[in-house]
């Protein structure tokens, strides 16, 4: 029986952005299911106000059997958090997320939310909900850095872009607050959207890790 991978994209990331990732993983024998973030695209009308609602929203998509949960950006942080609450999540794959805070880049949560409002106003359209996404940002701030908590015990792969500005902060945090359940690799010549910049390498690293990851 093939392993099931569920994918949570980041802010503004749509289903079409993950098609190459999906096709490559399905070629390797994995079942791939895309999940919209609450507040955007197919879940535009969903607003999550607390952690129990967040759990209920995502658990509604998951089968009772073990799954692999993958996320990009804020989706990565959510994936790590969900794995601490939902027993069917066997492994987590984080694509350049869950290791930085607002403070790391010199911003408060309020400042980040204001920037997000500006971006959403520029994008326009009817596929993104400002209210839904801002509420998600608040929850994300409350769950930040899940993977470096002492009680985090989900086998996890963290793939990082080689951004010169942010990579030193990420590496310092990983080295200072090591978690033996977390493996990480840096993908060269990749922006925050690393699975779009380096799709083949991203999938290769994921497949190799899944074949050898600790259970």
PDB file of C-alpha atoms in Angstrom:
ATOM      1  CA  UNK A   1       0.000   0.000   0.000  1.00  0.00           C
ATOM      2  CA  UNK A   2       1.376   3.392  -0.994  1.00  0.00           C
ATOM      3  CA  UNK A   3       2.107   6.049   1.594  1.00  0.00           C
ATOM      4  CA  UNK A   4      -0.179   9.064   1.699  1.00  0.00           C
ATOM      5  CA  UNK A   5       1.323  12.558   1.630  1.00  0.00           C
ATOM      6  CA  UNK A   6      -0.874  15.532   2.491  1.00  0.00           C
ATOM      7  CA  UNK A   7       0.460  18.960   1.524  1.00  0.00           C
ATOM      8  CA  UNK A   8      -0.374  22.326   3.126  1.00  0.00           C
ATOM      9  CA  UNK A   9       0.827  25.264   1.046  1.00  0.00           C
ATOM     10  CA  UNK A  10       1.830  28.707   2.303  1.00  0.00           C
ATOM     11  CA  UNK A  11       0.111  32.102   2.002  1.00  0.00           C
ATOM     12  CA  UNK A  12      -0.968  32.724  -1.567  1.00  0.00           C
ATOM     13  CA  UNK A  13       0.186  29.316  -2.755  1.00  0.00           C
ATOM     14  CA  UNK A  14      -2.426  27.602  -4.900  1.00  0.00           C
ATOM     15  CA  UNK A  15      -3.004  24.028  -5.970  1.00  0.00           C
ATOM     16  CA  UNK A  16      -1.441  24.707  -9.375  1.00  0.00           C
ATOM     17  CA  UNK A  17       1.872  25.641  -7.714  1.00  0.00           C
ATOM     18  CA  UNK A  18       2.249  22.116  -6.368  1.00  0.00           C
ATOM     19  CA  UNK A  19       1.450  20.172  -9.537  1.00  0.00           C
ATOM     20  CA  UNK A  20       5.083  19.385 -10.413  1.00  0.00           C
ATOM     21  CA  UNK A  21       5.749  18.351  -6.822  1.00  0.00           C
ATOM     22  CA  UNK A  22       2.649  16.151  -6.857  1.00  0.00           C
ATOM     23  CA  UNK A  23       3.507  14.489 -10.170  1.00  0.00           C
ATOM     24  CA  UNK A  24       7.099  13.741  -9.112  1.00  0.00           C
ATOM     25  CA  UNK A  25       6.058  12.209  -5.793  1.00  0.00           C
ATOM     26  CA  UNK A  26       3.284  10.175  -7.384  1.00  0.00           C
ATOM     27  CA  UNK A  27       5.833   8.812  -9.878  1.00  0.00           C
ATOM     28  CA  UNK A  28       7.746   7.540  -6.860  1.00  0.00           C
ATOM     29  CA  UNK A  29       4.677   5.751  -5.547  1.00  0.00           C
ATOM     30  CA  UNK A  30       3.238   8.236  -3.055  1.00  0.00           C
ATOM     31  CA  UNK A  31      -0.373   9.371  -2.960  1.00  0.00           C
ATOM     32  CA  UNK A  32      -0.492  13.182  -2.879  1.00  0.00           C
ATOM     33  CA  UNK A  33      -3.366  15.259  -1.517  1.00  0.00           C
ATOM     34  CA  UNK A  34      -3.346  19.063  -1.585  1.00  0.00           C
ATOM     35  CA  UNK A  35      -5.014  20.997   1.241  1.00  0.00           C
ATOM     36  CA  UNK A  36      -5.977  24.666   1.098  1.00  0.00           C
ATOM     37  CA  UNK A  37      -5.068  26.888   4.015  1.00  0.00           C
ATOM     38  CA  UNK A  38      -8.125  28.203   5.849  1.00  0.00           C
ATOM     39  CA  UNK A  39      -8.858  31.593   4.337  1.00  0.00           C
ATOM     40  CA  UNK A  40      -7.748  31.003   0.776  1.00  0.00           C
ATOM     41  CA  UNK A  41      -8.957  29.464  -2.477  1.00  0.00           C
ATOM     42  CA  UNK A  42     -11.190  26.448  -1.799  1.00  0.00           C
ATOM     43  CA  UNK A  43     -11.273  27.277   1.917  1.00  0.00           C
ATOM     44  CA  UNK A  44     -11.680  31.026   1.509  1.00  0.00           C
ATOM     45  CA  UNK A  45     -14.813  31.078   3.655  1.00  0.00           C
ATOM     46  CA  UNK A  46     -13.177  29.161   6.512  1.00  0.00           C
ATOM     47  CA  UNK A  47     -11.947  31.274   9.428  1.00  0.00           C
ATOM     48  CA  UNK A  48     -10.097  29.488  12.244  1.00  0.00           C
ATOM     49  CA  UNK A  49     -10.213  31.216  15.624  1.00  0.00           C
ATOM     50  CA  UNK A  50      -8.461  28.722  17.917  1.00  0.00           C
ATOM     51  CA  UNK A  51      -6.341  25.580  17.969  1.00  0.00           C
ATOM     52  CA  UNK A  52      -9.269  23.186  18.396  1.00  0.00           C
ATOM     53  CA  UNK A  53     -10.870  24.571  15.231  1.00  0.00           C
ATOM     54  CA  UNK A  54      -7.525  24.218  13.449  1.00  0.00           C
ATOM     55  CA  UNK A  55      -7.292  20.565  14.487  1.00  0.00           C
ATOM     56  CA  UNK A  56     -10.861  19.843  13.452  1.00  0.00           C
ATOM     57  CA  UNK A  57     -10.411  21.487  10.048  1.00  0.00           C
ATOM     58  CA  UNK A  58      -7.375  19.444   9.043  1.00  0.00           C
ATOM     59  CA  UNK A  59      -8.332  16.194  10.781  1.00  0.00           C
ATOM     60  CA  UNK A  60     -11.493  16.198   8.700  1.00  0.00           C
ATOM     61  CA  UNK A  61      -9.325  15.493   5.632  1.00  0.00           C
ATOM     62  CA  UNK A  62      -7.072  12.838   7.163  1.00  0.00           C
ATOM     63  CA  UNK A  63      -7.793   9.084   7.120  1.00  0.00           C
ATOM     64  CA  UNK A  64      -7.470   6.976  10.258  1.00  0.00           C
ATOM     65  CA  UNK A  65      -4.298   5.346   8.932  1.00  0.00           C
ATOM     66  CA  UNK A  66      -0.801   6.841   9.254  1.00  0.00           C
ATOM     67  CA  UNK A  67       0.082   9.690   6.909  1.00  0.00           C
ATOM     68  CA  UNK A  68       2.991  11.967   6.006  1.00  0.00           C
ATOM     69  CA  UNK A  69       2.200  15.656   6.419  1.00  0.00           C
ATOM     70  CA  UNK A  70       4.183  18.174   4.369  1.00  0.00           C
ATOM     71  CA  UNK A  71       3.931  21.951   4.494  1.00  0.00           C
ATOM     72  CA  UNK A  72       5.526  25.019   2.941  1.00  0.00           C
ATOM     73  CA  UNK A  73       6.183  28.242   4.877  1.00  0.00           C
ATOM     74  CA  UNK A  74       3.326  28.748   7.368  1.00  0.00           C
ATOM     75  CA  UNK A  75       2.041  25.365   6.218  1.00  0.00           C
ATOM     76  CA  UNK A  76       5.252  23.808   7.559  1.00  0.00           C
ATOM     77  CA  UNK A  77       4.720  25.303  11.014  1.00  0.00           C
ATOM     78  CA  UNK A  78       1.131  24.077  11.016  1.00  0.00           C
ATOM     79  CA  UNK A  79       2.226  20.589   9.944  1.00  0.00           C
ATOM     80  CA  UNK A  80       4.689  20.329  12.824  1.00  0.00           C
ATOM     81  CA  UNK A  81       2.105  21.530  15.330  1.00  0.00           C
ATOM     82  CA  UNK A  82      -0.590  19.151  14.063  1.00  0.00           C
ATOM     83  CA  UNK A  83       1.810  16.229  14.470  1.00  0.00           C
ATOM     84  CA  UNK A  84       1.929  16.917  18.226  1.00  0.00           C
ATOM     85  CA  UNK A  85      -1.846  16.601  18.460  1.00  0.00           C
ATOM     86  CA  UNK A  86      -2.924  14.053  15.854  1.00  0.00           C
ATOM     87  CA  UNK A  87      -1.629  10.498  16.169  1.00  0.00           C
ATOM     88  CA  UNK A  88      -2.105   9.533  12.509  1.00  0.00           C
ATOM     89  CA  UNK A  89       0.703  11.889  11.450  1.00  0.00           C
ATOM     90  CA  UNK A  90       3.688   9.553  11.193  1.00  0.00           C
ATOM     91  CA  UNK A  91       6.262  11.951   9.706  1.00  0.00           C
ATOM     92  CA  UNK A  92       6.503  15.626   8.818  1.00  0.00           C
ATOM     93  CA  UNK A  93       8.263  17.349   5.909  1.00  0.00           C
ATOM     94  CA  UNK A  94       8.820  21.105   6.283  1.00  0.00           C
ATOM     95  CA  UNK A  95       9.686  23.225   3.257  1.00  0.00           C
ATOM     96  CA  UNK A  96      11.453  26.377   4.437  1.00  0.00           C
ATOM     97  CA  UNK A  97       9.145  27.100   7.342  1.00  0.00           C
ATOM     98  CA  UNK A  98       8.745  26.705  11.072  1.00  0.00           C
ATOM     99  CA  UNK A  99      12.225  27.838  12.072  1.00  0.00           C
ATOM    100  CA  UNK A 100      12.006  31.657  11.954  1.00  0.00           C
ATOM    101  CA  UNK A 101       9.983  34.104  14.045  1.00  0.00           C
ATOM    102  CA  UNK A 102       8.863  37.654  13.347  1.00  0.00           C
ATOM    103  CA  UNK A 103      11.461  38.833  15.836  1.00  0.00           C
ATOM    104  CA  UNK A 104      14.222  37.136  13.855  1.00  0.00           C
ATOM    105  CA  UNK A 105      13.568  39.493  10.970  1.00  0.00           C
ATOM    106  CA  UNK A 106      13.072  42.544  13.165  1.00  0.00           C
ATOM    107  CA  UNK A 107       9.276  42.695  13.107  1.00  0.00           C
ATOM    108  CA  UNK A 108       6.440  42.415  15.579  1.00  0.00           C
ATOM    109  CA  UNK A 109       3.389  40.302  14.844  1.00  0.00           C
ATOM    110  CA  UNK A 110       1.386  43.497  14.372  1.00  0.00           C
ATOM    111  CA  UNK A 111       3.867  44.786  11.803  1.00  0.00           C
ATOM    112  CA  UNK A 112       3.809  41.485   9.896  1.00  0.00           C
ATOM    113  CA  UNK A 113       0.030  41.541   9.867  1.00  0.00           C
ATOM    114  CA  UNK A 114      -0.010  45.072   8.478  1.00  0.00           C
ATOM    115  CA  UNK A 115       2.396  44.033   5.715  1.00  0.00           C
ATOM    116  CA  UNK A 116       0.168  41.072   4.926  1.00  0.00           C
ATOM    117  CA  UNK A 117      -2.855  43.352   4.681  1.00  0.00           C
ATOM    118  CA  UNK A 118      -1.005  45.520   2.159  1.00  0.00           C
ATOM    119  CA  UNK A 119       0.002  42.508   0.071  1.00  0.00           C
ATOM    120  CA  UNK A 120      -3.547  41.138   0.089  1.00  0.00           C
ATOM    121  CA  UNK A 121      -4.948  44.515  -0.966  1.00  0.00           C
ATOM    122  CA  UNK A 122      -2.521  44.604  -3.893  1.00  0.00           C
ATOM    123  CA  UNK A 123      -3.381  41.075  -4.974  1.00  0.00           C
ATOM    124  CA  UNK A 124      -7.101  41.780  -4.859  1.00  0.00           C
ATOM    125  CA  UNK A 125      -9.479  39.209  -6.310  1.00  0.00           C
ATOM    126  CA  UNK A 126     -11.937  37.038  -4.455  1.00  0.00           C
ATOM    127  CA  UNK A 127      -9.796  33.976  -3.679  1.00  0.00           C
ATOM    128  CA  UNK A 128      -8.152  35.161  -0.451  1.00  0.00           C
ATOM    129  CA  UNK A 129      -9.838  36.190   2.801  1.00  0.00           C
ATOM    130  CA  UNK A 130      -7.995  38.892   4.756  1.00  0.00           C
ATOM    131  CA  UNK A 131      -9.820  37.994   7.964  1.00  0.00           C
ATOM    132  CA  UNK A 132      -9.138  34.271   7.628  1.00  0.00           C
ATOM    133  CA  UNK A 133      -5.446  34.656   6.847  1.00  0.00           C
ATOM    134  CA  UNK A 134      -4.797  37.220   9.585  1.00  0.00           C
ATOM    135  CA  UNK A 135      -6.435  34.952  12.179  1.00  0.00           C
ATOM    136  CA  UNK A 136      -4.167  32.157  10.945  1.00  0.00           C
ATOM    137  CA  UNK A 137      -1.147  34.426  11.431  1.00  0.00           C
ATOM    138  CA  UNK A 138      -2.119  34.918  15.082  1.00  0.00           C
ATOM    139  CA  UNK A 139      -2.320  31.171  15.649  1.00  0.00           C
ATOM    140  CA  UNK A 140       0.960  30.655  13.825  1.00  0.00           C
ATOM    141  CA  UNK A 141       2.660  33.119  16.161  1.00  0.00           C
ATOM    142  CA  UNK A 142       1.365  31.158  19.139  1.00  0.00           C
ATOM    143  CA  UNK A 143       2.641  27.812  17.795  1.00  0.00           C
ATOM    144  CA  UNK A 144       6.000  29.058  16.466  1.00  0.00           C
ATOM    145  CA  UNK A 145       9.164  26.944  16.675  1.00  0.00           C
ATOM    146  CA  UNK A 146       7.311  23.713  17.443  1.00  0.00           C
ATOM    147  CA  UNK A 147      10.180  21.577  16.142  1.00  0.00           C
ATOM    148  CA  UNK A 148      12.722  22.773  18.693  1.00  0.00           C
ATOM    149  CA  UNK A 149      10.556  22.137  21.731  1.00  0.00           C
ATOM    150  CA  UNK A 150      12.041  19.471  24.037  1.00  0.00           C
ATOM    151  CA  UNK A 151       8.909  17.304  23.743  1.00  0.00           C
ATOM    152  CA  UNK A 152       8.753  17.323  19.934  1.00  0.00           C
ATOM    153  CA  UNK A 153       9.150  13.708  18.805  1.00  0.00           C
ATOM    154  CA  UNK A 154       7.833  13.442  15.265  1.00  0.00           C
ATOM    155  CA  UNK A 155      10.438  12.316  12.698  1.00  0.00           C
ATOM    156  CA  UNK A 156      10.827  15.444  10.595  1.00  0.00           C
ATOM    157  CA  UNK A 157      12.726  16.608   7.520  1.00  0.00           C
ATOM    158  CA  UNK A 158      13.347  20.354   7.266  1.00  0.00           C
ATOM    159  CA  UNK A 159      14.498  21.608   3.870  1.00  0.00           C
ATOM    160  CA  UNK A 160      15.940  25.127   3.879  1.00  0.00           C
ATOM    161  CA  UNK A 161      16.646  27.635   1.146  1.00  0.00           C
ATOM    162  CA  UNK A 162      20.162  29.085   1.039  1.00  0.00           C
ATOM    163  CA  UNK A 163      19.004  32.686   1.482  1.00  0.00           C
ATOM    164  CA  UNK A 164      22.100  34.583   2.643  1.00  0.00           C
ATOM    165  CA  UNK A 165      20.020  36.865   4.851  1.00  0.00           C
ATOM    166  CA  UNK A 166      18.031  34.246   6.747  1.00  0.00           C
ATOM    167  CA  UNK A 167      20.041  31.019   6.586  1.00  0.00           C
ATOM    168  CA  UNK A 168      22.549  31.994   9.337  1.00  0.00           C
ATOM    169  CA  UNK A 169      19.654  32.642  11.739  1.00  0.00           C
ATOM    170  CA  UNK A 170      18.072  29.301  10.915  1.00  0.00           C
ATOM    171  CA  UNK A 171      21.328  27.383  11.281  1.00  0.00           C
ATOM    172  CA  UNK A 172      22.195  29.039  14.578  1.00  0.00           C
ATOM    173  CA  UNK A 173      18.811  28.130  16.023  1.00  0.00           C
ATOM    174  CA  UNK A 174      19.034  24.518  14.852  1.00  0.00           C
ATOM    175  CA  UNK A 175      22.540  24.135  16.282  1.00  0.00           C
ATOM    176  CA  UNK A 176      21.726  25.786  19.611  1.00  0.00           C
ATOM    177  CA  UNK A 177      18.477  23.954  20.232  1.00  0.00           C
ATOM    178  CA  UNK A 178      19.040  20.599  18.633  1.00  0.00           C
ATOM    179  CA  UNK A 179      16.263  18.042  18.361  1.00  0.00           C
ATOM    180  CA  UNK A 180      17.324  14.528  17.419  1.00  0.00           C
ATOM    181  CA  UNK A 181      14.015  13.918  15.656  1.00  0.00           C
ATOM    182  CA  UNK A 182      14.656  16.708  13.156  1.00  0.00           C
ATOM    183  CA  UNK A 183      16.884  16.224  10.104  1.00  0.00           C
ATOM    184  CA  UNK A 184      17.648  19.243   7.966  1.00  0.00           C
ATOM    185  CA  UNK A 185      19.299  19.980   4.643  1.00  0.00           C
ATOM    186  CA  UNK A 186      20.057  23.189   2.763  1.00  0.00           C
ATOM    187  CA  UNK A 187      19.046  23.432  -0.899  1.00  0.00           C
ATOM    188  CA  UNK A 188      21.433  25.602  -2.860  1.00  0.00           C
ATOM    189  CA  UNK A 189      20.292  28.217  -5.361  1.00  0.00           C
ATOM    190  CA  UNK A 190      16.769  28.231  -3.982  1.00  0.00           C
ATOM    191  CA  UNK A 191      14.516  30.979  -2.710  1.00  0.00           C
ATOM    192  CA  UNK A 192      11.785  30.569  -0.093  1.00  0.00           C
ATOM    193  CA  UNK A 193       9.801  28.780  -2.833  1.00  0.00           C
ATOM    194  CA  UNK A 194      12.416  26.064  -2.967  1.00  0.00           C
ATOM    195  CA  UNK A 195      10.165  23.323  -4.284  1.00  0.00           C
ATOM    196  CA  UNK A 196       9.486  25.491  -7.347  1.00  0.00           C
ATOM    197  CA  UNK A 197      13.133  26.603  -7.776  1.00  0.00           C
ATOM    198  CA  UNK A 198      14.689  23.152  -7.301  1.00  0.00           C
ATOM    199  CA  UNK A 199      11.873  20.634  -7.855  1.00  0.00           C
ATOM    200  CA  UNK A 200      14.012  17.621  -8.767  1.00  0.00           C
ATOM    201  CA  UNK A 201      16.406  18.023  -5.854  1.00  0.00           C
ATOM    202  CA  UNK A 202      13.558  18.677  -3.439  1.00  0.00           C
ATOM    203  CA  UNK A 203      11.782  15.474  -4.421  1.00  0.00           C
ATOM    204  CA  UNK A 204      15.016  13.469  -4.387  1.00  0.00           C
ATOM    205  CA  UNK A 205      15.833  14.581  -0.844  1.00  0.00           C
ATOM    206  CA  UNK A 206      12.282  13.866   0.314  1.00  0.00           C
ATOM    207  CA  UNK A 207      12.261  10.369  -1.222  1.00  0.00           C
ATOM    208  CA  UNK A 208      15.682   9.510   0.219  1.00  0.00           C
ATOM    209  CA  UNK A 209      14.681  10.678   3.674  1.00  0.00           C
ATOM    210  CA  UNK A 210      11.370   8.825   3.636  1.00  0.00           C
ATOM    211  CA  UNK A 211      13.193   5.640   2.643  1.00  0.00           C
ATOM    212  CA  UNK A 212      15.579   5.939   5.585  1.00  0.00           C
ATOM    213  CA  UNK A 213      13.753   7.993   8.236  1.00  0.00           C
ATOM    214  CA  UNK A 214      13.448   6.763  11.764  1.00  0.00           C
ATOM    215  CA  UNK A 215      10.013   5.433  12.672  1.00  0.00           C
TER     216      UNK A 215
END
